[in-house]
Coordinates of C-alpha atoms and ligand atoms in Angstrom, one line a residue:
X1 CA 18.8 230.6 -58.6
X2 CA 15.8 229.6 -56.5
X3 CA 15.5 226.5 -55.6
X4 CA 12.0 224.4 -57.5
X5 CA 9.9 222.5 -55.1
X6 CA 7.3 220.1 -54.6
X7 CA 5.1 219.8 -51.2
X8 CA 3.1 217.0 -51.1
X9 CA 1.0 217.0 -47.8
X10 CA 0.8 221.0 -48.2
X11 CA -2.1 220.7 -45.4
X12 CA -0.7 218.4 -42.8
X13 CA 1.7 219.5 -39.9
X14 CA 5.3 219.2 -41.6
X15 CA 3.5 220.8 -45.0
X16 CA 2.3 223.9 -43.4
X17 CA 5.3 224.6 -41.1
X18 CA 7.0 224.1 -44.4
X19 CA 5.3 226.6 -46.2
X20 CA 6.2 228.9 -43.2
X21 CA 9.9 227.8 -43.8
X22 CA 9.2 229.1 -47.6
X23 CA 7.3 232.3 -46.8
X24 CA 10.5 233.6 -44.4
X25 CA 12.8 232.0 -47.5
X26 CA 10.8 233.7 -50.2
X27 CA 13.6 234.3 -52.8
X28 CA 14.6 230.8 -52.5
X29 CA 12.4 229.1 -53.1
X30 CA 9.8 228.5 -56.0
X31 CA 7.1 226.2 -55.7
X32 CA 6.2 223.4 -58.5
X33 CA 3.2 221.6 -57.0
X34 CA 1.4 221.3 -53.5
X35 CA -1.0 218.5 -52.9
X36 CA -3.6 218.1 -50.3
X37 CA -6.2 215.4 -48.9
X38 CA -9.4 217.5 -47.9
X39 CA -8.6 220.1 -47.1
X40 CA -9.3 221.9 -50.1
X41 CA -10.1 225.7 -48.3
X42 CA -6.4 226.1 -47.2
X43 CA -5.2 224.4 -49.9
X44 CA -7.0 227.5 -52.2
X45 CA -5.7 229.6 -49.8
X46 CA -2.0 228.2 -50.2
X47 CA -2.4 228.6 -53.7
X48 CA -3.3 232.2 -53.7
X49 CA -0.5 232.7 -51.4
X50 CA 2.2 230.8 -53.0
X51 CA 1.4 230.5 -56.8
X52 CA 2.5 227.1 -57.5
X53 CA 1.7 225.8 -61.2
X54 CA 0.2 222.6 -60.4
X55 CA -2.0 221.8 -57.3
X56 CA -4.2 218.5 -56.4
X57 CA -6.9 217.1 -53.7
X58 CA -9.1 214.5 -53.2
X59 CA -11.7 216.8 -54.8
X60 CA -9.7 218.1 -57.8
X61 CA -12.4 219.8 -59.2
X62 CA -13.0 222.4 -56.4
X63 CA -9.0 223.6 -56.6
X64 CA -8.8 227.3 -57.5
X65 CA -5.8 229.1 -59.1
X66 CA -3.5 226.1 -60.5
X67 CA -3.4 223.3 -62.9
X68 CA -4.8 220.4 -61.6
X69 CA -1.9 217.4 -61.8
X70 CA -2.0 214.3 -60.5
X71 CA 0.8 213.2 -57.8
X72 CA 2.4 210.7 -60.3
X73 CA 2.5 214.3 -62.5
X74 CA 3.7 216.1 -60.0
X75 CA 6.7 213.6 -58.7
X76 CA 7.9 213.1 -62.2
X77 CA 8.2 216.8 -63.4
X78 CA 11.9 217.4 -63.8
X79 CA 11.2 220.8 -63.1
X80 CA 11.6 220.1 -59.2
X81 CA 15.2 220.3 -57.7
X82 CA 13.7 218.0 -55.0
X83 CA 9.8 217.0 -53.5
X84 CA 9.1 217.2 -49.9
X85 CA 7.0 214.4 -49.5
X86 CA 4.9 215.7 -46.2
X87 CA 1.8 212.9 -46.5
X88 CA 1.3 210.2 -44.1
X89 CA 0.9 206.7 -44.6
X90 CA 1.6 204.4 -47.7
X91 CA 0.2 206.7 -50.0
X92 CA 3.3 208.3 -50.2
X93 CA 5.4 205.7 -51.2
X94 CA 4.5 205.7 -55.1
X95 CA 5.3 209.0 -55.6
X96 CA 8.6 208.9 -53.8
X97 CA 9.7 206.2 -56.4
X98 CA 8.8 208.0 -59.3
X99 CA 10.6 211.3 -57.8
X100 CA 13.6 209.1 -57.2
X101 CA 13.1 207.5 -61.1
X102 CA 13.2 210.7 -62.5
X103 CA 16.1 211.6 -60.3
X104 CA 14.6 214.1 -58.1
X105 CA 15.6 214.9 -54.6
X106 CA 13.5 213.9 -51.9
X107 CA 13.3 215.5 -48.3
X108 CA 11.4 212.6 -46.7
X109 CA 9.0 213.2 -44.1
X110 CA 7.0 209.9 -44.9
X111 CA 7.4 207.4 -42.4
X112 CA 5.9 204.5 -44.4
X113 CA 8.4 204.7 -47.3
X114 CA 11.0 203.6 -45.3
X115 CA 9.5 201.1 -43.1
X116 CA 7.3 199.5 -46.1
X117 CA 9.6 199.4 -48.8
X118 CA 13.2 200.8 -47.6
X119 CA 15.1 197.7 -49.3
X120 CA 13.7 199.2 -52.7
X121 CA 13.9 202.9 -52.3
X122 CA 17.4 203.4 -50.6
X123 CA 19.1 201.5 -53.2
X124 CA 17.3 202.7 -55.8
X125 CA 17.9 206.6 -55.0
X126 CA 21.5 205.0 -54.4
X127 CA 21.6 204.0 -58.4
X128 CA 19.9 207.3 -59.3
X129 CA 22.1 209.3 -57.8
X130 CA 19.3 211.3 -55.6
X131 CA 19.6 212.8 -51.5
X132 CA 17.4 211.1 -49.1
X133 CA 17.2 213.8 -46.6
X134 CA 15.4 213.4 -43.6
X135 CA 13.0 215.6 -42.0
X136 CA 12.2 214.1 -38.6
X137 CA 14.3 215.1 -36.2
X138 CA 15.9 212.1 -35.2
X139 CA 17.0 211.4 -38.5
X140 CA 18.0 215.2 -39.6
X141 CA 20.1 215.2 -36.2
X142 CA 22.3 212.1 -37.5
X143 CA 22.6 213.1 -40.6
X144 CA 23.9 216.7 -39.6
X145 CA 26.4 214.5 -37.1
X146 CA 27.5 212.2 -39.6
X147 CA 30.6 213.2 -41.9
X148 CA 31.9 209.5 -42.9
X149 CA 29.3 206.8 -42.1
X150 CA 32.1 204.1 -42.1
X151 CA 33.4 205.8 -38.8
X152 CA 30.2 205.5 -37.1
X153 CA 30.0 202.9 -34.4
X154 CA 26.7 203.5 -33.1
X155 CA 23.2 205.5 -33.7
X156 CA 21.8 207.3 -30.9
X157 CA 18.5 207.9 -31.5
X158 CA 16.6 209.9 -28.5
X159 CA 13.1 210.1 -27.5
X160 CA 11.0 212.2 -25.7
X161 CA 8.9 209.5 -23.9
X162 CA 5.7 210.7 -24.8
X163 CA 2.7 211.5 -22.1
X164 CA 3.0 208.7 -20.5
X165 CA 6.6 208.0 -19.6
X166 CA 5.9 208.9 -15.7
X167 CA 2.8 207.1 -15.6
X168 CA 2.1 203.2 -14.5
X169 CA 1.1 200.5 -17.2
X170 CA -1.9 200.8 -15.1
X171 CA -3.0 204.8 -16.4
X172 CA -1.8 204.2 -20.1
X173 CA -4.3 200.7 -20.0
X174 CA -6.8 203.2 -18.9
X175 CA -6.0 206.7 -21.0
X176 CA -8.1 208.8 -22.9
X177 CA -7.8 209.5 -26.7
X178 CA -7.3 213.1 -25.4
X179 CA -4.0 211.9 -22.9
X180 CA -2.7 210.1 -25.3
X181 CA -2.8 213.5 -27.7
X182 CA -1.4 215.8 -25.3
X183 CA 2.2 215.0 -26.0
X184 CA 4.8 217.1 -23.4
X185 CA 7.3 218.3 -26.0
X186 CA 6.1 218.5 -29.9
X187 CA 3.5 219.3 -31.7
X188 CA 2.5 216.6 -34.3
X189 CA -0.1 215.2 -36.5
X190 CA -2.6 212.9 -34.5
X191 CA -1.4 209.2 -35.8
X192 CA 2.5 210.0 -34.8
X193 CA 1.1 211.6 -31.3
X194 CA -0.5 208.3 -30.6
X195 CA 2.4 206.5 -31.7
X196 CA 4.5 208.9 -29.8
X197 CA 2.6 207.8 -26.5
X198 CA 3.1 203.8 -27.5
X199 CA 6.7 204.4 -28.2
X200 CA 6.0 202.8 -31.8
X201 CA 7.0 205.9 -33.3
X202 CA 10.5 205.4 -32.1
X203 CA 10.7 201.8 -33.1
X204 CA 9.5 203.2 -36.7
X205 CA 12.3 205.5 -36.5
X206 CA 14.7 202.8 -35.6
X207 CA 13.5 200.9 -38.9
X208 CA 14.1 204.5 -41.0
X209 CA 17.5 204.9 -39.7
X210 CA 18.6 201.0 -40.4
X211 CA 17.5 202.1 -44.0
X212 CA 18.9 205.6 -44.3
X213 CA 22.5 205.4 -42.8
X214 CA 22.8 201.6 -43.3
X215 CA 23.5 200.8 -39.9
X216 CA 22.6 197.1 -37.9
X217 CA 20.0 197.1 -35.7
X218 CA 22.3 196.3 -33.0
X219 CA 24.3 199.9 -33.7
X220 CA 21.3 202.1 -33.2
X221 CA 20.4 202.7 -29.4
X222 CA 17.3 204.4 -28.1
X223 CA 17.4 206.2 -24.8
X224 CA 14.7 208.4 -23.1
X225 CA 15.5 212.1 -22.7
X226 CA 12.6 214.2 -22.1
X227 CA 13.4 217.6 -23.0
X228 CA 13.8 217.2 -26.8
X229 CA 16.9 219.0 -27.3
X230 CA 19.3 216.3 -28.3
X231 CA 17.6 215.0 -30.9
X232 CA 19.8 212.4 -31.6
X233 CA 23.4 211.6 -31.9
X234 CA 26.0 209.2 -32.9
X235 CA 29.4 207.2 -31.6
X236 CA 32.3 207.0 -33.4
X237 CA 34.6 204.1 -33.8
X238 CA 36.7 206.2 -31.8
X239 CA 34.7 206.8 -28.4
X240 CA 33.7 210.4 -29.8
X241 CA 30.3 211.2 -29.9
X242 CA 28.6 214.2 -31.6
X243 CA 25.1 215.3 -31.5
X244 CA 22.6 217.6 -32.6
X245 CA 20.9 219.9 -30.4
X246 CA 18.4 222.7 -30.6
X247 CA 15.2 223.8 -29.5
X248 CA 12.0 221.3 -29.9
X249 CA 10.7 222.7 -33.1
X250 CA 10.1 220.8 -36.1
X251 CA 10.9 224.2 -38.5
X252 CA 14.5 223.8 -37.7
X253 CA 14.7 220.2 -39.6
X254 CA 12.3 221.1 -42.4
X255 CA 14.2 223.6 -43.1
X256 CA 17.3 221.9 -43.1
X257 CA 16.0 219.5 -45.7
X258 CA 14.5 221.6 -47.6
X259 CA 17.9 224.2 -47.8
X260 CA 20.3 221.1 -48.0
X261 CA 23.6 221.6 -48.1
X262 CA 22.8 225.5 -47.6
X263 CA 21.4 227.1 -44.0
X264 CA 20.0 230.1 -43.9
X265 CA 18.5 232.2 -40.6
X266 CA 15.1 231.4 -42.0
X267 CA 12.8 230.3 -39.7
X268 CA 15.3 231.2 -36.4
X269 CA 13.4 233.2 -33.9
X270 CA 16.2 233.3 -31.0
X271 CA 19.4 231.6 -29.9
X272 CA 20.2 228.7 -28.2
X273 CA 21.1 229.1 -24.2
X274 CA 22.1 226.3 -22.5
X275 CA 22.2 227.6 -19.1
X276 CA 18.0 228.4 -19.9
X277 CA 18.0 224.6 -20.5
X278 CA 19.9 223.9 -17.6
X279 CA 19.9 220.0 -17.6
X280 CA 19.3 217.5 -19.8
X281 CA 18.1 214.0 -18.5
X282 CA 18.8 210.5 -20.1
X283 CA 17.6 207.3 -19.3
X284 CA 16.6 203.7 -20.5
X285 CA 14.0 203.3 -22.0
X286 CA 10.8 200.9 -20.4
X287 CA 10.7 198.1 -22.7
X288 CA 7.9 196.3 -20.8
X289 CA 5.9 199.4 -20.2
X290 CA 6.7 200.3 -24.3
X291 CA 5.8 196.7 -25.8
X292 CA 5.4 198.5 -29.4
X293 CA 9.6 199.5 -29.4
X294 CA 10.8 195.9 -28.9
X295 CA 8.1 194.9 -31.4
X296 CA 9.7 197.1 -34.2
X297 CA 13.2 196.4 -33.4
X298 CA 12.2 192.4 -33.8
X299 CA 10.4 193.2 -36.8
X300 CA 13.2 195.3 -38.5
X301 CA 15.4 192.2 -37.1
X302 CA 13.0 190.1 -39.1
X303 CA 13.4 192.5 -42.1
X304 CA 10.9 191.7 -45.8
X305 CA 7.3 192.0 -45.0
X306 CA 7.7 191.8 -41.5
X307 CA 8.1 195.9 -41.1
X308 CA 5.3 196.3 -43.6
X309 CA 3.2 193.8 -41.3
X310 CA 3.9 196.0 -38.1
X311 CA 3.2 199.5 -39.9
X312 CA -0.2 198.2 -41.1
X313 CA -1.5 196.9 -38.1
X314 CA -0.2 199.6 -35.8
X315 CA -1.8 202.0 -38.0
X316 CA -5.6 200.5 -38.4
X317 CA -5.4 200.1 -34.8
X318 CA -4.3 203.6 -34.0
X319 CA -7.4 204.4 -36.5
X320 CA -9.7 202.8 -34.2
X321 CA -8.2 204.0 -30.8
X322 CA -8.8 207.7 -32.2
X323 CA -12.5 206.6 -33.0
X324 CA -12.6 205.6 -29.5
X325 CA -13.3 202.1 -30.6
X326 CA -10.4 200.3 -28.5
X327 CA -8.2 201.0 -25.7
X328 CA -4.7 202.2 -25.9
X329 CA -3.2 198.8 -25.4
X330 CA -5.2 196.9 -28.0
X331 CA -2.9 198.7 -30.1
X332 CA -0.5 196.4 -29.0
X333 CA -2.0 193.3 -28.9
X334 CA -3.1 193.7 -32.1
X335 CA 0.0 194.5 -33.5
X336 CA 1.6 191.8 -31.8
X337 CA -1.3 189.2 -32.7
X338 CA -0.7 190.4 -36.5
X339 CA 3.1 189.7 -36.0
X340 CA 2.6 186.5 -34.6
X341 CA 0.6 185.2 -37.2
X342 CA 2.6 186.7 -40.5
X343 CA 4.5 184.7 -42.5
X344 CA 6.9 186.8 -43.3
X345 CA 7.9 187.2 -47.0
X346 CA 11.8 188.0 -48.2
X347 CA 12.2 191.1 -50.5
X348 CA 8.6 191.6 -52.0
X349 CA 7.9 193.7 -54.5
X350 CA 6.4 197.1 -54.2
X351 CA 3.0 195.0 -55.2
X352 CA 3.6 192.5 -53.1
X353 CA 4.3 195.3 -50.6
X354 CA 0.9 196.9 -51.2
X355 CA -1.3 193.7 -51.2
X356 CA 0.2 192.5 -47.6
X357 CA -0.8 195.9 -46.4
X358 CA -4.2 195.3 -47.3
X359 CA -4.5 191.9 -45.9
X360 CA -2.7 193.0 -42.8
X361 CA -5.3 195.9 -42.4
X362 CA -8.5 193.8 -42.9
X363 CA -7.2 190.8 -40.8
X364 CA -6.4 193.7 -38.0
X365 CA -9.5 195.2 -38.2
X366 CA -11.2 191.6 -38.1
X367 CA -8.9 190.9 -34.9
X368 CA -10.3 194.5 -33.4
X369 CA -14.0 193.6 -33.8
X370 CA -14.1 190.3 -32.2
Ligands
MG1 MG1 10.7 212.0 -34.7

């Protein structure tokens, strides 16, 4: 039987390598819905190729070839076996809770879901029964290690280091929105590349990994290793530790999550050599030179709004760095201006979530233009 899915994000990075995933899966797979911003040409162009049944964009009126359903539609059609939620920022938290409502399985690539509102969604897909399986790396790598989470002493979440982990504090004060983009190892979506380059992306990561494997901030480790083949690993109680490796491409995850608990070749152009590789280098990471990783780690720490607080100041700033409005470290004085200043609220709502995510953003933006 072919497996039903959802792609919302069809356009972005993850959603198009995904769709690659699909196209080499083709009796595997049927697709339900995809879902696009604005770019409605290759979302027509999906559609011709693929066939789903319902499609949307911001301009729903200009799709071609499918029914026109909302997100909210989409999630909540128990047709899907499970939704790959490919969008980034907050807009994809809504539908992830209706997906998970109406007991649909979701391979998350969302960062915000996690970081806004994981108190809500992990034990709510935990009462309805449905898979969180990760996309990103980092997260697929653990949960591909992990067989009985009580065992586990310790995450070990790696990181690439981004463009900038050879360079002073000095060159990243002074780096160009076209630096910062021109990340060493993976090929990514412009926001996460930036935060990449800040090291906030990790300190995300380490917030999504507290949520999904329920482990204490003081049991997930990050250390620097700059070839992006472990991509993550973990300690058991035992001294044993087992990672994941494989080359740096993100169609080896995505189609992990998507195939969950099957693997097929798929997407696998050639085999793994270690002695191509030849070394593998790990070390700790900057934390003066990366302000943004000890800024999420407090923040998670903090736990309620505080994570929501962080997400929505890191990402209006990142907005305005890749307008070439600010400099690469008023990204982290605003964030760390915004953190100062929040009080920080204990289990809000998913309201509550949203409307501190819009006061955070204008109060950043404020901050920015001063
Ligand atoms: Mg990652």
């Amino acid at each position: 039987m072919r497996k039903k899915i959802s792609i919302l994000g069809s356009t972005g990075s993850i959603g198009r390598q995904a769709l690659e995933v699909i196209e080499k899966l083709q009796d595997k797979f049927e697709i339900i819905g995809l879902t696009a911003g604005s770019n409605i040409d290759l979302l027509n162009e999906q559609i011709r190729k693929f066939k789903p049944k319902y499609a949307f964009a911001s301009k729903p009126e200009l799709i071609e070839g499918a029914k026109v359903a909302a997100l909210e539609e989409i999630c909540s059609n128990k047709e899907n076996d499970i939704i790959l939620v490919a969008v980034s920022g907050k807009i994809g938290l809504r539908p992830t809770i209706t997906a998970i409502n109406n007991g649909i399985d979701i391979a998350l690539a969302n960062k915000e879901t996690l970081v806004m509102a994981g108190d809500i969604v992990m034990p709510l897909a935990g009462k309805q029964g449905v898979n969180i399986i990760p996309v990103d790396s980092e997260h697929c790598a653990i949960h591909q290690c992990i067989k009985d989470i009580t065992q586990v002493d310790k995450l070990i979440i790696t990181a690439s280091g981004g463009p900038f982990l050879r360079k002073s504090v000095e060159d990243m004060k002074n780096a160009t929105v076209e630096q910062t983009l021109a990340h060493p190892r993976w090929n990514m979506g412009k926001k996460i590349t930036v935060d990449s380059a800040t090291l906030m992306n990790k300190g995300l990561e380490v917030i999504e990994a507290h949520h999904l494997f329920g482990m204490d901030y003081d049991d997930i480790e990050v250390v620097v290793h700059p070839q992006s083949i472990v991509h993550s690993a973990i300690e058991y109680v035992d001294g044993s530790v087992i990672a994941q490796l494989g080359l740096p491409s993100m169609h080896i995850p995505i189609q992990y999550a998507i195939t969950y608990p099957e693997r097929f070749e798929g997407i696998k152009s050639r085999s793994f050599s270690f002695s191509e590789i030849a070394r593998l280098d790990f070390e700790e990471p900057d934390w003066d030179k990366f302000k943004a990783l000890k800024m999420a780690y407090n923040a998670g720490r903090e736990g309620g709004s505080a994570t929501v607080c962080l997400n929505a100041a890191n990402e209006e700033a990142v907005f305005d760095f890749l307008a070439g409005k600010i400099k690469l470290f008023d990204i982290i004085s605003a964030v760390e201006t915004m953190m100062e200043r929040h009080t920080v609220i204990k289990n809000p709502s998913i309201d509550e979530i949203f409307e501190i995510d819009c006061e955070i953003r204008a109060k950043t933006r404020e901050f920015l233009r001063i």
